[in-house]
CSV table of C-alpha atoms in Angstrom, one decimal:
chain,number,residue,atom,x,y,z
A,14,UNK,CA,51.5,275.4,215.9
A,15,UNK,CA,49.0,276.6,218.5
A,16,UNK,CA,48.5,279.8,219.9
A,17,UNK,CA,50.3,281.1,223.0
A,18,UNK,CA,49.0,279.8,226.1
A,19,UNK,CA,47.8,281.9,228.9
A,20,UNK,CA,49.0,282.0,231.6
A,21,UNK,CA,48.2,279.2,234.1
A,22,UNK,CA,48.7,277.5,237.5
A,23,UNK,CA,52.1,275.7,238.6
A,24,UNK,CA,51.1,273.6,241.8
A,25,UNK,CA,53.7,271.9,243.9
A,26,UNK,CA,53.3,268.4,245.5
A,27,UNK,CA,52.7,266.3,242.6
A,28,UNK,CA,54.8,262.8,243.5
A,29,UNK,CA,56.2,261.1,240.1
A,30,UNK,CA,58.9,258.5,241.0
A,31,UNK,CA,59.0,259.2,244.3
A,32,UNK,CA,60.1,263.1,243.6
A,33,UNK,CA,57.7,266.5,243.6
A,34,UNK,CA,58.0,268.5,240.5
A,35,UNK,CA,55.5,271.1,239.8
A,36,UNK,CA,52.2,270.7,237.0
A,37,UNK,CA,51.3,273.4,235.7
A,38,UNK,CA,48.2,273.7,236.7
A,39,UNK,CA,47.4,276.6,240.0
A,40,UNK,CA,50.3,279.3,240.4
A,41,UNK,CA,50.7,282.1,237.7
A,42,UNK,CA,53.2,280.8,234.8
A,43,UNK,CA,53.2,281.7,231.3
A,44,UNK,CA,53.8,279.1,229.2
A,45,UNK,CA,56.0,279.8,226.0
A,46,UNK,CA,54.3,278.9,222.8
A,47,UNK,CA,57.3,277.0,221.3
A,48,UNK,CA,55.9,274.7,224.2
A,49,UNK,CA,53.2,273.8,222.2
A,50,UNK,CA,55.0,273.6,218.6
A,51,UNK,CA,55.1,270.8,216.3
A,52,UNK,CA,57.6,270.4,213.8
A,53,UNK,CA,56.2,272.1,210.6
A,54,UNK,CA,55.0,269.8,207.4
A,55,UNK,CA,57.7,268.8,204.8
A,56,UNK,CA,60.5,269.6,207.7
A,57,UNK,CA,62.7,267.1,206.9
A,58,UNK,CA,62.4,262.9,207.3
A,59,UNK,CA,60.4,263.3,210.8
A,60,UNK,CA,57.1,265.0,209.0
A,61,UNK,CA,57.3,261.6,207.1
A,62,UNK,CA,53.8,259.7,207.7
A,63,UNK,CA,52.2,260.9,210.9
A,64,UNK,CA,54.8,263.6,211.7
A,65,UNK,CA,56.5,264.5,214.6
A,66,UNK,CA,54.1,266.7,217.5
A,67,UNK,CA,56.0,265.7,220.5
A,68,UNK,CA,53.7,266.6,223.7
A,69,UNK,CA,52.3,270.0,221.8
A,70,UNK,CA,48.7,268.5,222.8
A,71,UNK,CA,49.5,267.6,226.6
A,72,UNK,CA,47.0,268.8,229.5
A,73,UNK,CA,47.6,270.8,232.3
A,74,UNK,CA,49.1,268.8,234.4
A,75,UNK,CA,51.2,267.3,231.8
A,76,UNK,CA,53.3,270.3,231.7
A,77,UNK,CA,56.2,270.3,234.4
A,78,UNK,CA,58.5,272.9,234.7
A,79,UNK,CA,61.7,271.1,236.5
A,80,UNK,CA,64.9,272.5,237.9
A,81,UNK,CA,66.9,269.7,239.0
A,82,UNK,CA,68.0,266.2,237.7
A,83,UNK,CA,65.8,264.2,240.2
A,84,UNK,CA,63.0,266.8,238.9
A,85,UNK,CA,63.7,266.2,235.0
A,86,UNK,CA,63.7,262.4,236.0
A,87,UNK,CA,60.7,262.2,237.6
A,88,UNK,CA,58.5,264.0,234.5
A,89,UNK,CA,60.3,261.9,231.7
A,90,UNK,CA,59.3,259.0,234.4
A,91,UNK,CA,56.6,256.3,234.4
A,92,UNK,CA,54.5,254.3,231.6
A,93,UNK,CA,51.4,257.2,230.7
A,94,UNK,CA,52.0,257.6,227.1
A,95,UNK,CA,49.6,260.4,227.0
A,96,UNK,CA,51.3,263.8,226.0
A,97,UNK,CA,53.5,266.0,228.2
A,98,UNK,CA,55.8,268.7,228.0
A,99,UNK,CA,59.1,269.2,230.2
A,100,UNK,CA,60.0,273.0,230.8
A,101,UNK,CA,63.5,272.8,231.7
A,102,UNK,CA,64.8,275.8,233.9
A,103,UNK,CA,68.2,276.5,235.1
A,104,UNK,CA,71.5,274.7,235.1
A,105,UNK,CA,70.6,270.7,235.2
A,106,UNK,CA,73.5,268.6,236.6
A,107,UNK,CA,74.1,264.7,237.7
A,108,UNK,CA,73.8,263.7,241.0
A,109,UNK,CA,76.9,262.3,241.6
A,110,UNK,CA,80.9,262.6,240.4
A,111,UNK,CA,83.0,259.9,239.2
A,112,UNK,CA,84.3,259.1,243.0
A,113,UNK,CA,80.9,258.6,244.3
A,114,UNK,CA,79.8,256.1,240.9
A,115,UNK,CA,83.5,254.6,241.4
A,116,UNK,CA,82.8,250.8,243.2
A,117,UNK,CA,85.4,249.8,246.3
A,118,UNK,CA,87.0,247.6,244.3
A,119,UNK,CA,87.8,250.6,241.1
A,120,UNK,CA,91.0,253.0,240.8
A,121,UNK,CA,92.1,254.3,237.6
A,122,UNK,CA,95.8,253.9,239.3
A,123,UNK,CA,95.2,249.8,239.5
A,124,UNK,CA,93.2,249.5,236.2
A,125,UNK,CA,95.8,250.7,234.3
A,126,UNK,CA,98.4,248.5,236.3
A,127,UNK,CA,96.5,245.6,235.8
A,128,UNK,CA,96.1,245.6,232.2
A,129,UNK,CA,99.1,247.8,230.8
A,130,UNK,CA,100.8,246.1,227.9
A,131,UNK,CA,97.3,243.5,227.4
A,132,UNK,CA,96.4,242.5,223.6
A,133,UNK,CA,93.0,241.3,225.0
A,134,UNK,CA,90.6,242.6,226.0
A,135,UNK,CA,90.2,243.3,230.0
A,136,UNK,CA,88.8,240.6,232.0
A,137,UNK,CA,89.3,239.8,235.7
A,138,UNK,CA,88.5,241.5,238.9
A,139,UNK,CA,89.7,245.4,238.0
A,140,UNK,CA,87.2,245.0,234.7
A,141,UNK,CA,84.6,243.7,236.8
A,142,UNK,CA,84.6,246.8,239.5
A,143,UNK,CA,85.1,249.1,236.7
A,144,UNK,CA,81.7,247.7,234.9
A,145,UNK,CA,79.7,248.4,238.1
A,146,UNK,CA,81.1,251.5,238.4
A,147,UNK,CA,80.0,252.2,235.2
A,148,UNK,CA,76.4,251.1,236.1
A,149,UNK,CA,76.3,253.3,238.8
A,150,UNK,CA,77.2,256.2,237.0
A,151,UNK,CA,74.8,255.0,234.2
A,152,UNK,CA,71.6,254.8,236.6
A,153,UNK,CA,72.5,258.8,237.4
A,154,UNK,CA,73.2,260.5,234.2
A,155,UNK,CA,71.4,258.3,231.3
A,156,UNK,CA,67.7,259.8,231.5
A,157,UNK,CA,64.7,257.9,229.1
A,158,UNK,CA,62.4,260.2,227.3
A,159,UNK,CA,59.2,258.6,226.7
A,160,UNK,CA,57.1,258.5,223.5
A,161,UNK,CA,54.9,261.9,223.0
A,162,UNK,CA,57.3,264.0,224.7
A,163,UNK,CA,58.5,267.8,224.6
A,164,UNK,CA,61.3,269.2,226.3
A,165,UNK,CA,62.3,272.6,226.0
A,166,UNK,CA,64.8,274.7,227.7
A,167,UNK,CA,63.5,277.8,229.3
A,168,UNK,CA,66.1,281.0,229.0
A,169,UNK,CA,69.5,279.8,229.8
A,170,UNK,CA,68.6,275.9,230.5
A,171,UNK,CA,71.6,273.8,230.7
A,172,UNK,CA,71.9,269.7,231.3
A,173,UNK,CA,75.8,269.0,232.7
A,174,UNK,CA,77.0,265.6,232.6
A,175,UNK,CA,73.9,264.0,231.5
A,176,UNK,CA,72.7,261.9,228.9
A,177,UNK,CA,69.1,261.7,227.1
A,178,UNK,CA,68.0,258.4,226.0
A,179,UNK,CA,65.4,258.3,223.3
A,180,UNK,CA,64.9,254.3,223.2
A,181,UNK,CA,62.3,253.0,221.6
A,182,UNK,CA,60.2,256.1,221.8
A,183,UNK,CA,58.0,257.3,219.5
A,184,UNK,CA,56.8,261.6,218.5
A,185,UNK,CA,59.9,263.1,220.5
A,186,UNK,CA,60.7,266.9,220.1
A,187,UNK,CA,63.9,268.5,222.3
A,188,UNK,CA,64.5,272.2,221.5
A,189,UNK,CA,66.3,275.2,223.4
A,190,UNK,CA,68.4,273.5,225.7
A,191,UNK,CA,72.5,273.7,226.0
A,192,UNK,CA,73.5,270.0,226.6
A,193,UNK,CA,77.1,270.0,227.6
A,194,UNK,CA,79.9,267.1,228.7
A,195,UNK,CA,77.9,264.0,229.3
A,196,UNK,CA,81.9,262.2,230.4
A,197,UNK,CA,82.6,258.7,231.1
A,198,UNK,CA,84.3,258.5,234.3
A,199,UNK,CA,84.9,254.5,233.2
A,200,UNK,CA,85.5,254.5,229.8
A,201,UNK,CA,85.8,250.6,228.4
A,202,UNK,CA,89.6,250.0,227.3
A,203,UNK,CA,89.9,247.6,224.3
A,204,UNK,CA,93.2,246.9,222.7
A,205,UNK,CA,91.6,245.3,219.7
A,206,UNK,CA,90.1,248.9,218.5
A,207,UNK,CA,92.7,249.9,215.8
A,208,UNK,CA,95.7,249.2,214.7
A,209,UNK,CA,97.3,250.7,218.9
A,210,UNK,CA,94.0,250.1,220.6
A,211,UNK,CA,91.7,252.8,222.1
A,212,UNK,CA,89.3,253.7,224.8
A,213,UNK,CA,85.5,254.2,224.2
A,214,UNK,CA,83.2,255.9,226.4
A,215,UNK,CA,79.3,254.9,226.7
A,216,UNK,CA,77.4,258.6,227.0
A,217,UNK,CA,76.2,260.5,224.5
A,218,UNK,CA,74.1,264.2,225.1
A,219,UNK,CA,71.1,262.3,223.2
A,220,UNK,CA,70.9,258.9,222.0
A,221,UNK,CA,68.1,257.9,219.5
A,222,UNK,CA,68.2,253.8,219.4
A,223,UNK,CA,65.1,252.5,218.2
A,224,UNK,CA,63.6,256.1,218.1
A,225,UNK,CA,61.2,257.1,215.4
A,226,UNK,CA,59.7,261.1,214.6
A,227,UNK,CA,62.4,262.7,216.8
A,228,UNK,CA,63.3,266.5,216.2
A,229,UNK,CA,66.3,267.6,217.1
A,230,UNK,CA,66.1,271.9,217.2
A,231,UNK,CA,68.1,274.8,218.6
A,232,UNK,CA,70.3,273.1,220.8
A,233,UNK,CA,73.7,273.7,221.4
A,234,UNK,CA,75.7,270.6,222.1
A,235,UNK,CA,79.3,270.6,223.7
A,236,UNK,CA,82.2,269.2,226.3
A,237,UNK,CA,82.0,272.3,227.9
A,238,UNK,CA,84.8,273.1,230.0
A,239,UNK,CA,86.3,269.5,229.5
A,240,UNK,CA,87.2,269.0,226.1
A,241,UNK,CA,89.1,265.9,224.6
A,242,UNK,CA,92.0,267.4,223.8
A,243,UNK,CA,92.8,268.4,227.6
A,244,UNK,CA,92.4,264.4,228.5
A,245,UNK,CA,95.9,262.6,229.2
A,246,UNK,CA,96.7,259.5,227.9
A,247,UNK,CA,97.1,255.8,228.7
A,248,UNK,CA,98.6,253.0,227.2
A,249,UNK,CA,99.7,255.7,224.8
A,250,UNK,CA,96.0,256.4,223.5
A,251,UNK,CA,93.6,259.3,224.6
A,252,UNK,CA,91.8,258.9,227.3
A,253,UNK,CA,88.2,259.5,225.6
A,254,UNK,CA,85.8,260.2,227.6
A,255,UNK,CA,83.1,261.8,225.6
A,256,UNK,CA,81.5,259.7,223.1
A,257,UNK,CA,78.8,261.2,220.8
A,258,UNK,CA,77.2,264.8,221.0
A,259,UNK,CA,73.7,263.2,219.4
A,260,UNK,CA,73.8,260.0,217.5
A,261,UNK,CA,70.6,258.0,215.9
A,262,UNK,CA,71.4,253.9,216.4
A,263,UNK,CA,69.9,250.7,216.3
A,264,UNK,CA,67.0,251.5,213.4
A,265,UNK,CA,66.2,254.6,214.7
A,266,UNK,CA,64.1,256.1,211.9
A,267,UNK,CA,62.6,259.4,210.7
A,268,UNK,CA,64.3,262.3,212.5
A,269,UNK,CA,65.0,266.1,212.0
A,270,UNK,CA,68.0,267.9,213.5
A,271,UNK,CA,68.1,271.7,212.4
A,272,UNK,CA,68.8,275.0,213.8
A,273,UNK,CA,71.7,273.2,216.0
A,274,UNK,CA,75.3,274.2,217.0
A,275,UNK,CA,77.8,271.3,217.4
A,276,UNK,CA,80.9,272.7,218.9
A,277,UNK,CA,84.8,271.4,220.2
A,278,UNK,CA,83.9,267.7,220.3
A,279,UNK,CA,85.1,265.1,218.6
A,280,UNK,CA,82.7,262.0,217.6
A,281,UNK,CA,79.8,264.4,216.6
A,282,UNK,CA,77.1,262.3,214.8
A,283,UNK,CA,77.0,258.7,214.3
A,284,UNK,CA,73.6,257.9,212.1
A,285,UNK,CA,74.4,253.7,212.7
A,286,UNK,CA,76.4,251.6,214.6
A,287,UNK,CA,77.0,248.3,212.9
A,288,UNK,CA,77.8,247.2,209.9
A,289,UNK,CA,75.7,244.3,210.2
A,290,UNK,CA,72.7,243.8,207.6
A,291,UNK,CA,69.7,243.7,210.0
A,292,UNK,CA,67.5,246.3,211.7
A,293,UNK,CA,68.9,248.9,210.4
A,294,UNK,CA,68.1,248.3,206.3
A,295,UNK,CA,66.0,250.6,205.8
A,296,UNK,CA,65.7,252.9,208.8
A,297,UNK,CA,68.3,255.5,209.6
A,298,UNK,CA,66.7,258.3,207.4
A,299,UNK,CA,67.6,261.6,208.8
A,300,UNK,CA,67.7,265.6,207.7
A,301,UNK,CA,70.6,267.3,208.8
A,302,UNK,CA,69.7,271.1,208.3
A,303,UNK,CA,71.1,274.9,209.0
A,304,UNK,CA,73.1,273.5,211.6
A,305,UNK,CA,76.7,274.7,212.6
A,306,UNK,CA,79.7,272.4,213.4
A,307,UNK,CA,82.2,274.7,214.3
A,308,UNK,CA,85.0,272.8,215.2
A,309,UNK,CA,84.2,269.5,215.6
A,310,UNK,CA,86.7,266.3,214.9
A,311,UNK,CA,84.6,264.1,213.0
A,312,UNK,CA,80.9,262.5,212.2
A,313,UNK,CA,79.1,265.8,210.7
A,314,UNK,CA,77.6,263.1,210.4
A,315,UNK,CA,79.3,259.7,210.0
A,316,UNK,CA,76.5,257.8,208.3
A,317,UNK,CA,75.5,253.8,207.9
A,318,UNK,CA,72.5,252.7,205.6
A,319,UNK,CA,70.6,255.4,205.9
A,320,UNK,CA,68.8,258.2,203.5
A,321,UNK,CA,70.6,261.1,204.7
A,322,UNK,CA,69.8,264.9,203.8
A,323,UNK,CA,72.5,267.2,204.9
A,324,UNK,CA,71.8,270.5,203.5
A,325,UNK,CA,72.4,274.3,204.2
A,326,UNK,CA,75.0,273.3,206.7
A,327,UNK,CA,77.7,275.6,208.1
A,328,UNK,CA,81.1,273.5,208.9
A,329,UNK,CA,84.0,275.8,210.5
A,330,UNK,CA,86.5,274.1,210.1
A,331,UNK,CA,90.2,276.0,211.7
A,332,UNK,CA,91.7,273.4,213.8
A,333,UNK,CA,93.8,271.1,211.8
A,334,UNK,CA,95.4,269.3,215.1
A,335,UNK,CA,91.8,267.9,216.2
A,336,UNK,CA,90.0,267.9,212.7
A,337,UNK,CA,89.5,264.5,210.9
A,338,UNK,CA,86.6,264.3,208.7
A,339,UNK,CA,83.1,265.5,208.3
A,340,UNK,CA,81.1,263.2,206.1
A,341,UNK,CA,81.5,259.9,206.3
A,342,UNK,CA,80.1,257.5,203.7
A,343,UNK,CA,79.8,253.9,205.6
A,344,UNK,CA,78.1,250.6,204.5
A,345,UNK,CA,74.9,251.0,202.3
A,346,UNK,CA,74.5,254.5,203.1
A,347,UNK,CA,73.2,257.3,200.9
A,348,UNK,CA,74.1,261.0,202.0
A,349,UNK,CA,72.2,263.8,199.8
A,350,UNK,CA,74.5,267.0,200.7
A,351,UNK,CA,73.3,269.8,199.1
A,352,UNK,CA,74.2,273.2,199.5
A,353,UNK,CA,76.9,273.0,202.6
A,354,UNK,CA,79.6,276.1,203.2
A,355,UNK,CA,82.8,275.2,205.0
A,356,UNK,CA,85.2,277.6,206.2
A,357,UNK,CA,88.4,276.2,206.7
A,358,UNK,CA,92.0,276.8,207.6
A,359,UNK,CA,94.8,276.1,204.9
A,360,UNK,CA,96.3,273.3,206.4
A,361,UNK,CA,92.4,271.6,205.9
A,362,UNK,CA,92.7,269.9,202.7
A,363,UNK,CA,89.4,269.8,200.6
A,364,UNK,CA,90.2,265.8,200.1
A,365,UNK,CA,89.8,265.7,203.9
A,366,UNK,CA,86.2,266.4,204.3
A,367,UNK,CA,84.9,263.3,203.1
A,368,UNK,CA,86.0,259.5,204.1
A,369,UNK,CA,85.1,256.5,202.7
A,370,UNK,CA,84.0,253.8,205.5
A,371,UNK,CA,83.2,251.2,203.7
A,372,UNK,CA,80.0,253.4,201.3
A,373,UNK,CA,80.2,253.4,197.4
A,374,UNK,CA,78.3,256.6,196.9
A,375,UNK,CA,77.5,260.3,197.8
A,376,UNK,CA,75.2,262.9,196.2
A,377,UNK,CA,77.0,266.3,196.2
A,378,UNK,CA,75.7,270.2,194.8
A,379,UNK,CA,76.2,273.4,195.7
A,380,UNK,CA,79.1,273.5,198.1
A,381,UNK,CA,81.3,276.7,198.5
A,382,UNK,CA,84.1,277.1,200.5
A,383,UNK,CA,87.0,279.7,202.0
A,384,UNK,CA,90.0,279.9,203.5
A,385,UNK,CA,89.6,282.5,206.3
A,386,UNK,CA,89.0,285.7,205.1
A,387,UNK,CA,89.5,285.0,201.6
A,388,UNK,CA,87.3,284.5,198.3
A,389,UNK,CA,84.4,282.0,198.2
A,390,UNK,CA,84.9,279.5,195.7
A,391,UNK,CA,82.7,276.5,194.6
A,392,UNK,CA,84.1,273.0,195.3
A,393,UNK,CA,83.1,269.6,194.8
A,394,UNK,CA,84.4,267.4,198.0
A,395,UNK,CA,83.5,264.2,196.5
A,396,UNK,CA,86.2,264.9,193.9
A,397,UNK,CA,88.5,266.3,195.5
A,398,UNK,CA,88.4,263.0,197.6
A,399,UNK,CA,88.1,260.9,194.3
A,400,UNK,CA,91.7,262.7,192.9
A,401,UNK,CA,93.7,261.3,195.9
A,402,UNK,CA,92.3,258.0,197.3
A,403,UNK,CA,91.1,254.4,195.8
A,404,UNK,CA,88.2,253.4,194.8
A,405,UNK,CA,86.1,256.3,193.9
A,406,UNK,CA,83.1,256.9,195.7
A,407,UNK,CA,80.3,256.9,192.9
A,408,UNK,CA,78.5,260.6,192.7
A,409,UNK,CA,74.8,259.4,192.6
A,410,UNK,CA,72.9,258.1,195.9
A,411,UNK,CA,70.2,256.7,195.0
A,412,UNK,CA,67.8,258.8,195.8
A,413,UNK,CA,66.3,262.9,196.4
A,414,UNK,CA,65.1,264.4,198.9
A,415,UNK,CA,61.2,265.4,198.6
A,416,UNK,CA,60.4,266.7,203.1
A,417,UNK,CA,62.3,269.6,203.0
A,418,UNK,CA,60.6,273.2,204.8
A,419,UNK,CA,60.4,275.5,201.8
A,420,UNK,CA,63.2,276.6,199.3
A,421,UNK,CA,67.0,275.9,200.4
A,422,UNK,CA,69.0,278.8,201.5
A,423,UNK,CA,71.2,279.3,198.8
A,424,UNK,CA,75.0,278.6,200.0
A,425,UNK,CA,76.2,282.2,200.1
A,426,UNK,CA,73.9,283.0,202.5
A,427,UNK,CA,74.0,279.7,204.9
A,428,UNK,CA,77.3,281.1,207.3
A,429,UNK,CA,75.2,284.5,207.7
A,430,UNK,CA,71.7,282.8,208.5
A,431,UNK,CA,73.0,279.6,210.4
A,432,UNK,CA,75.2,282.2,212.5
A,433,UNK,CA,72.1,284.4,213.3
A,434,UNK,CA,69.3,281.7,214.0
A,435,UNK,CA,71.3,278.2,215.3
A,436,UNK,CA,71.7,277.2,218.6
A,437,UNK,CA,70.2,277.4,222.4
A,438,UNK,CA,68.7,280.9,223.3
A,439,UNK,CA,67.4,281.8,219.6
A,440,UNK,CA,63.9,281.0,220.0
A,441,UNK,CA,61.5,283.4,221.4
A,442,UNK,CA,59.6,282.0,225.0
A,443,UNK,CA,57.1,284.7,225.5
């Protein structure tokens, strides 16, 4: 970590893809030292091998302070490789609304007349407008963040309806920022998902695919004012228009996420996306630490292939109509979940918090739960899943974790320290 930087010059005019955001570099501004962190040693899989520094070493006028979407664009723009930081001030929203994305051709009204009742999925004419819809909409809200990056939000820094896109980037730290309801005004219909079909939406609030050293910290991640459950449906599914709050795809490898709140969404974490053998063998390892999922449906995380470390988690758990799962054990992967408190309501069963998706083994110590208000207790969730569903998932991973920052919080304590230090607006910026 370096020092706190004194205060220095913001100068307008500087031209990045065609828009003028501000370097820091010739007005008074103070830049906050968590500017200029890097994630500490041991911290989880992204200190693995060269560690994760993000833009902490980025000149002058590599730091932009933006307050707009064009203006957020514009610094995350171009092929310079060389070190920046992204101040992020204010409320940061899309340009545009589903009715200016939708193409001529597009209504919701005719998309669902067309195909109402299909077994395939859509082709033709509607499908085709909806797709460039989608590209339109795609082209505003889905933002790349380039290798050697920092972004941090600045007191109250919000990103509405957008999505950030760590693609094959490398040394990536986001921190500080509330990222809420990145929706799909187009979501893709496909009557072959499930047993009734279902609709699948494209944005996440950050996608790692094919990301590597990326720490996820003290965010806050949610739909906002626009949550699932107030979606209608069609062709008697949910209309889902939110897809994940931060998932880690396509051999995405070595990244911390701690310190963050996951709130009232649904498909929360998705550490792999396939089930093919390929790309992903392994990749995929993540730490999952002294975050809080207070809420959520499912995915805390849902996990393929990868080393996992979920530890000193805080899952609240109290809404039995939109809960479904919290760990889930898929193809080849190894989850390491130590030291996890859930706070549930009665009607959560404790054989509900893991699923099997296709994995053959979890590592599981030190979990405590409650109902409410009532006595902790110490559970194992692995058998409580093993004494009501076939096959067994095994109880040894493979595998322990060595990167972790210090000693783990021991379980009593994780609802009172999560509580008190996760999310947007904990860290200092003086």
């Amino acid at each position: 970590m370096l020092l706190r930087q004194s205060a220095l010059a913001v100068t307008a005019g500087l031209l990045l893809a065609g828009v003028a955001i501000t370097p820091v570099s010739a007005v008074s501004f103070t830049v906050p030292a968590i500017a200029r962190d890097v994630l500490p040693a041991s911290d989880g899989w992204a200190a693995s091998g060269t560690g994760t520094t993000g833009g902490s070493a980025a000149a002058d006028d590599h730091v932009y302070v933006v307050r707009t979407r064009d203006e957020l664009a514009a610094a995350l723009a171009g092929t310079d490789t060389a070190p920046r930081i992204v101040l992020v001030a204010g409320t940061l929203r899309r340009n545009g609304d589903c009715a200016t994305y939708a193409d001529p051709a597009y209504s919701l009204d005719a998309f669902l007349a067309a195909y109402e009742g299909t077994t395939v999925k859509p082709a033709g004419p509607l499908e085709e407008a909806r797709v460039r819809s989608a590209k339109n909409q795609a082209a505003d809200v889905q933002l790349k963040v380039p290798s050697n990056t920092t972004i941090v939000g600045l007191a109250n820094a919000r990103l509405i309806g957008l999505n950030l896109l760590v693609s094959t980037a490398d040394n990536v730290i986001i921190r500080n920022l509330r990222l809420e309801d990145a929706a799909d005004c187009f979501p893709l219909w496909d009557p072959t998902d499930g047993a009734a079909g279902n609709w699948n939406s494209a944005y996440d609030l950050i996608t790692l695919t094919g990301g590597t050293h990326v720490w996820a910290d003290h965010n806050t991640f949610s739909d906002g004012n626009n949550v699932d459950s107030g979606q209608p449906e069609y062709f008697g599914r949910p209309y889902q228009v939110h897809d994940g709050a931060l998932d880690v795809i396509r051999a995405s490898d070595l990244v911390t996420i701690s310190y963050n709140v996951f709130q009232e969404h649904d498909k929360t974490m998705l550490i792999g996306s396939t089930n093919t053998v390929g790309a992903d063998v392994g990749k995929l390892r993540v730490t999952v630490h002294h975050n809080k999922f207070a809420n959520v449906g499912q995915r805390a995380p849902r996990v393929r292939f990868g080393q996992v470390d979920v530890y000193d988690n805080y899952y609240y758990a109290t809404d039995e109509d939109t809960y479904q799962y919290s760990w889930g054990a898929g193809v080849y992967s190894a989850i390491y979940a130590e030291n996890n408190f859930l706070l549930r309501s009665a009607d959560i069963g404790l054989d509900e918090i893991v699923y099997n998706w296709g994995g053959t083994a979890l590592t599981e110590k030190g979990t405590l739960t409650r109902i409410g208000t009532g006595p902790v207790t110490a559970v194992n969730l692995l058998s409580e899943y093993n004494a009501t569903h076939d096959p067994d998932l095994g109880a040894d991973a493979g595998w322990t974790p060595v990167l972790r920052a210090g000693p783990l919080t021991p379980t009593a304590q994780v609802p009172a320290v999560v509580t008190a230090q996760s999310g947007a607006g904990r860290l200092c910026l003086r």
